[in-house]
Tab-separated table of C-alpha atoms in Angstrom:
chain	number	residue	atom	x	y	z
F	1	UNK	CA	15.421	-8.775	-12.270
F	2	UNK	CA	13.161	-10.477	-14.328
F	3	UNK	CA	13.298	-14.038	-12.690
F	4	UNK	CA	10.636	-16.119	-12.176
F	5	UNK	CA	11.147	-19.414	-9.486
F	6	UNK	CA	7.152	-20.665	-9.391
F	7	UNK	CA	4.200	-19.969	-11.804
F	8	UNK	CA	2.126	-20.411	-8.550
F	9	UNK	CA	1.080	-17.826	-5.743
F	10	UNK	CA	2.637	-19.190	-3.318
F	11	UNK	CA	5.962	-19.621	-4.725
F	12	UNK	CA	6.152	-16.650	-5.531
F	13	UNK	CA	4.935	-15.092	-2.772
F	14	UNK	CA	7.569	-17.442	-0.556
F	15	UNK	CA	10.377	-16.577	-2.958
F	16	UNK	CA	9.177	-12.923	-2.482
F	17	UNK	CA	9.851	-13.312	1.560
F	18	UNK	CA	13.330	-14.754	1.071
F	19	UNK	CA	14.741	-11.765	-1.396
F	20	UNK	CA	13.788	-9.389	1.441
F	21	UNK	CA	15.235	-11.331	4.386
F	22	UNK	CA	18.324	-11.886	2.101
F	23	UNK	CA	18.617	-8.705	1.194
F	24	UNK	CA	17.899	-7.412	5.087
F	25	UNK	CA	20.460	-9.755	6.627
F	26	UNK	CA	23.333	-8.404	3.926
F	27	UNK	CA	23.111	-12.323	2.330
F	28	UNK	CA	25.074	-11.309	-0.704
F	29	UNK	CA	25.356	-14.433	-1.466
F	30	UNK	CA	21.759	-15.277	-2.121
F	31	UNK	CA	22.824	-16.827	-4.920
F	32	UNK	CA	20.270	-19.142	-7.293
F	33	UNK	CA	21.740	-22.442	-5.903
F	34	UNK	CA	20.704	-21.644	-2.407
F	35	UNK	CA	17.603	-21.419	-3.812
F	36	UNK	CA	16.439	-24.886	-4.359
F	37	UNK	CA	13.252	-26.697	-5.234
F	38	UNK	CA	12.038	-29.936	-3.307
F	39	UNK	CA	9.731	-32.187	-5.690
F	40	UNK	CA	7.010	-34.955	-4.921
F	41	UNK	CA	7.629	-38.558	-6.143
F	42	UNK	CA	6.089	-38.229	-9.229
F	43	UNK	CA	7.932	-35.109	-10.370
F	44	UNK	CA	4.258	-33.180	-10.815
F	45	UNK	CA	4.660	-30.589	-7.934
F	46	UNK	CA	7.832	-28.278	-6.575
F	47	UNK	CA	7.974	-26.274	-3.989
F	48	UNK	CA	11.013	-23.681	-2.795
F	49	UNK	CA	13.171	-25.940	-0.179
F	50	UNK	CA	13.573	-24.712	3.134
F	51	UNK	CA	16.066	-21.774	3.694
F	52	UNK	CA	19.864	-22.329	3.863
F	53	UNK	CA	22.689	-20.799	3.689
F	54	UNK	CA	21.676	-17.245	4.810
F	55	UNK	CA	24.999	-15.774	5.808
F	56	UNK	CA	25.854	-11.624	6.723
F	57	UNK	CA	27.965	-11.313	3.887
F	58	UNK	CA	29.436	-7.550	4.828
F	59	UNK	CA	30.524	-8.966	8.039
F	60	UNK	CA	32.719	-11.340	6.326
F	61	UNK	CA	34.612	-9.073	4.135
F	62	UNK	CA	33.872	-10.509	1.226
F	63	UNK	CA	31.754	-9.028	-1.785
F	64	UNK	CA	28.449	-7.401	-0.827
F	65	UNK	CA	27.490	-7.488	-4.171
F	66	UNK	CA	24.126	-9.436	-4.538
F	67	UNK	CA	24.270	-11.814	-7.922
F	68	UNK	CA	21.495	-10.434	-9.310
F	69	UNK	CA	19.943	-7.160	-9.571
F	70	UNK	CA	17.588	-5.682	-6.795
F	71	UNK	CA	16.059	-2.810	-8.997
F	72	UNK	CA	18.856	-1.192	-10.894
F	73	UNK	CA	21.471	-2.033	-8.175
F	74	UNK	CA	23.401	-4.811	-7.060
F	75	UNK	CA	25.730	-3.705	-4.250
F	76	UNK	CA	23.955	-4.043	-1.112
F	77	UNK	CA	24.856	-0.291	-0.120
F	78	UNK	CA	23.691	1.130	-3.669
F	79	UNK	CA	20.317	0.128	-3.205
F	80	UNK	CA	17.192	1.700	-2.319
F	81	UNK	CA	13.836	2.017	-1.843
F	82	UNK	CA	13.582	2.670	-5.325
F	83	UNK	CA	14.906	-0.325	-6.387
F	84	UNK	CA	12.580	-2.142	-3.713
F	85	UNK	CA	9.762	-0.327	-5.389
F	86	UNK	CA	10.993	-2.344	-8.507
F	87	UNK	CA	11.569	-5.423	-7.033
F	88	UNK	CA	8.307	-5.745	-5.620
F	89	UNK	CA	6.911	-4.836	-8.790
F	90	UNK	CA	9.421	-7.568	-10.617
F	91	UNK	CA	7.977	-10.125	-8.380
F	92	UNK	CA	4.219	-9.687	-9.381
F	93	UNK	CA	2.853	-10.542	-5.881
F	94	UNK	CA	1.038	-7.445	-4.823
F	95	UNK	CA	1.872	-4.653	-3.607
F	96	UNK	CA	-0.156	-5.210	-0.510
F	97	UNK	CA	1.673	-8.644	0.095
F	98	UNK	CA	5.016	-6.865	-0.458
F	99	UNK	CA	4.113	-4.157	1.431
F	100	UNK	CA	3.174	-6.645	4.546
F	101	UNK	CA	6.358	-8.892	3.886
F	102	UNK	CA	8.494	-5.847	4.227
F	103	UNK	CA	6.919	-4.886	7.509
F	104	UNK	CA	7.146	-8.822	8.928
F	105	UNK	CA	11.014	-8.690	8.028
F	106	UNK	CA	11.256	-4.793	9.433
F	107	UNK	CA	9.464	-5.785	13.037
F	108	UNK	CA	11.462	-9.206	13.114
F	109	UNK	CA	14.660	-7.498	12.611
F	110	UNK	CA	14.099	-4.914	15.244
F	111	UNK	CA	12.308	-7.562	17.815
F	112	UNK	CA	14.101	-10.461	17.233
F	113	UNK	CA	12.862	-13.042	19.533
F	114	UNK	CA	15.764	-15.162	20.192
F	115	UNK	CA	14.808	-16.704	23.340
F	116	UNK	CA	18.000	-17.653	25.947
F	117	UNK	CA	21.364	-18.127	23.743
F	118	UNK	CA	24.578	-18.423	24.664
F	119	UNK	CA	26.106	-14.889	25.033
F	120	UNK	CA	28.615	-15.339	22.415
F	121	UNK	CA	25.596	-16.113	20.208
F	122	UNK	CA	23.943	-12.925	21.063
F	123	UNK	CA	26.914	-10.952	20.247
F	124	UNK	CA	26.717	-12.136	16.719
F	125	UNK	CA	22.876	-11.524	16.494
F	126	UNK	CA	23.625	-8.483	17.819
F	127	UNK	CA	26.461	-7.544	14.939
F	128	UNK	CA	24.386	-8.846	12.163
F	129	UNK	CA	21.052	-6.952	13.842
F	130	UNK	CA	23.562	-3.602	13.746
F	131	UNK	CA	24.712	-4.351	10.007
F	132	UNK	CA	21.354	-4.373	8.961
F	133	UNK	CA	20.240	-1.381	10.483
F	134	UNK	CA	20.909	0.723	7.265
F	135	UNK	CA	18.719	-1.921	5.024
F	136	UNK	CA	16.450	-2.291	7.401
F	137	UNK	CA	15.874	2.201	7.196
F	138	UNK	CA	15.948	1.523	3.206
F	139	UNK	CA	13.010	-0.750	3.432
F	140	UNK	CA	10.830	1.663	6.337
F	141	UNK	CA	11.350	4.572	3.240
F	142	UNK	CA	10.103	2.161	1.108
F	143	UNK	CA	7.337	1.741	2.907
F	144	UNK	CA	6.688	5.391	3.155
């Protein structure tokens, strides 16, 4: 992948979070423009902007194909935990912080806590929740 977004820890390590819940939720379209950077007055400091535009691509029907490489893969279905293995290693954040993110997005998908929605809204968490069930197996090899 060989992208860099921060030169700081943190950055990277929040940039880190979003590639995983991106690539958990099927949001093919993580493209770099949803990834935006939020500066102080003085135009000295950045940070990564909050999250927007997280959509489940695959249950769209358009393109699952991620525009950028995750490991040596693109389309969400191709990939696996070996190209997680490489990502994390692409993103130079630790293993052990990789390792941790993975599990946060793993336990969140599978113990979503919603709270009381609208049942039309819980269908739809429930479809995405299902579509990600196969990434979501990818990244519990990956963790071994």
């Amino acid at each position: 992948m060989g992208i860099l977004v921060h030169r700081d820890r943190e950055g990277k390590r929040e940039f880190a979070k979003r590639l995983v819940l991106c690539y958990a939720a099927g949001n093919s379209d993580a493209h770099f423009k949803n990834f935006s950077l939020l500066y102080n007055r003085k135009w000295t400091a950045r940070r990564l902007a909050p999250l927007y535009d997280v959509t489940c691509i695959p249950l769209t029907g358009y393109s699952t194909e991620m525009p950028f490489d995750i490991g040596e893969h693109r389309t969400l279905d191709e990939i696996d935990e070996r190209d997680i293995v490489i990502l994390a290693a692409d993103l130079d954040v630790g293993l052990n912080f990789f390792d941790n993110t993975v599990r946060d997005v793993i336990n969140t998908f599978e113990a979503p806590n919603v709270g009381t929605v609208a049942s039309s809204t819980r269908k739809m968490i429930d479809r995405v929740l299902d579509n990600s069930s196969p990434r979501i197996r990818i990244l519990k090899r990956f963790l071994g």
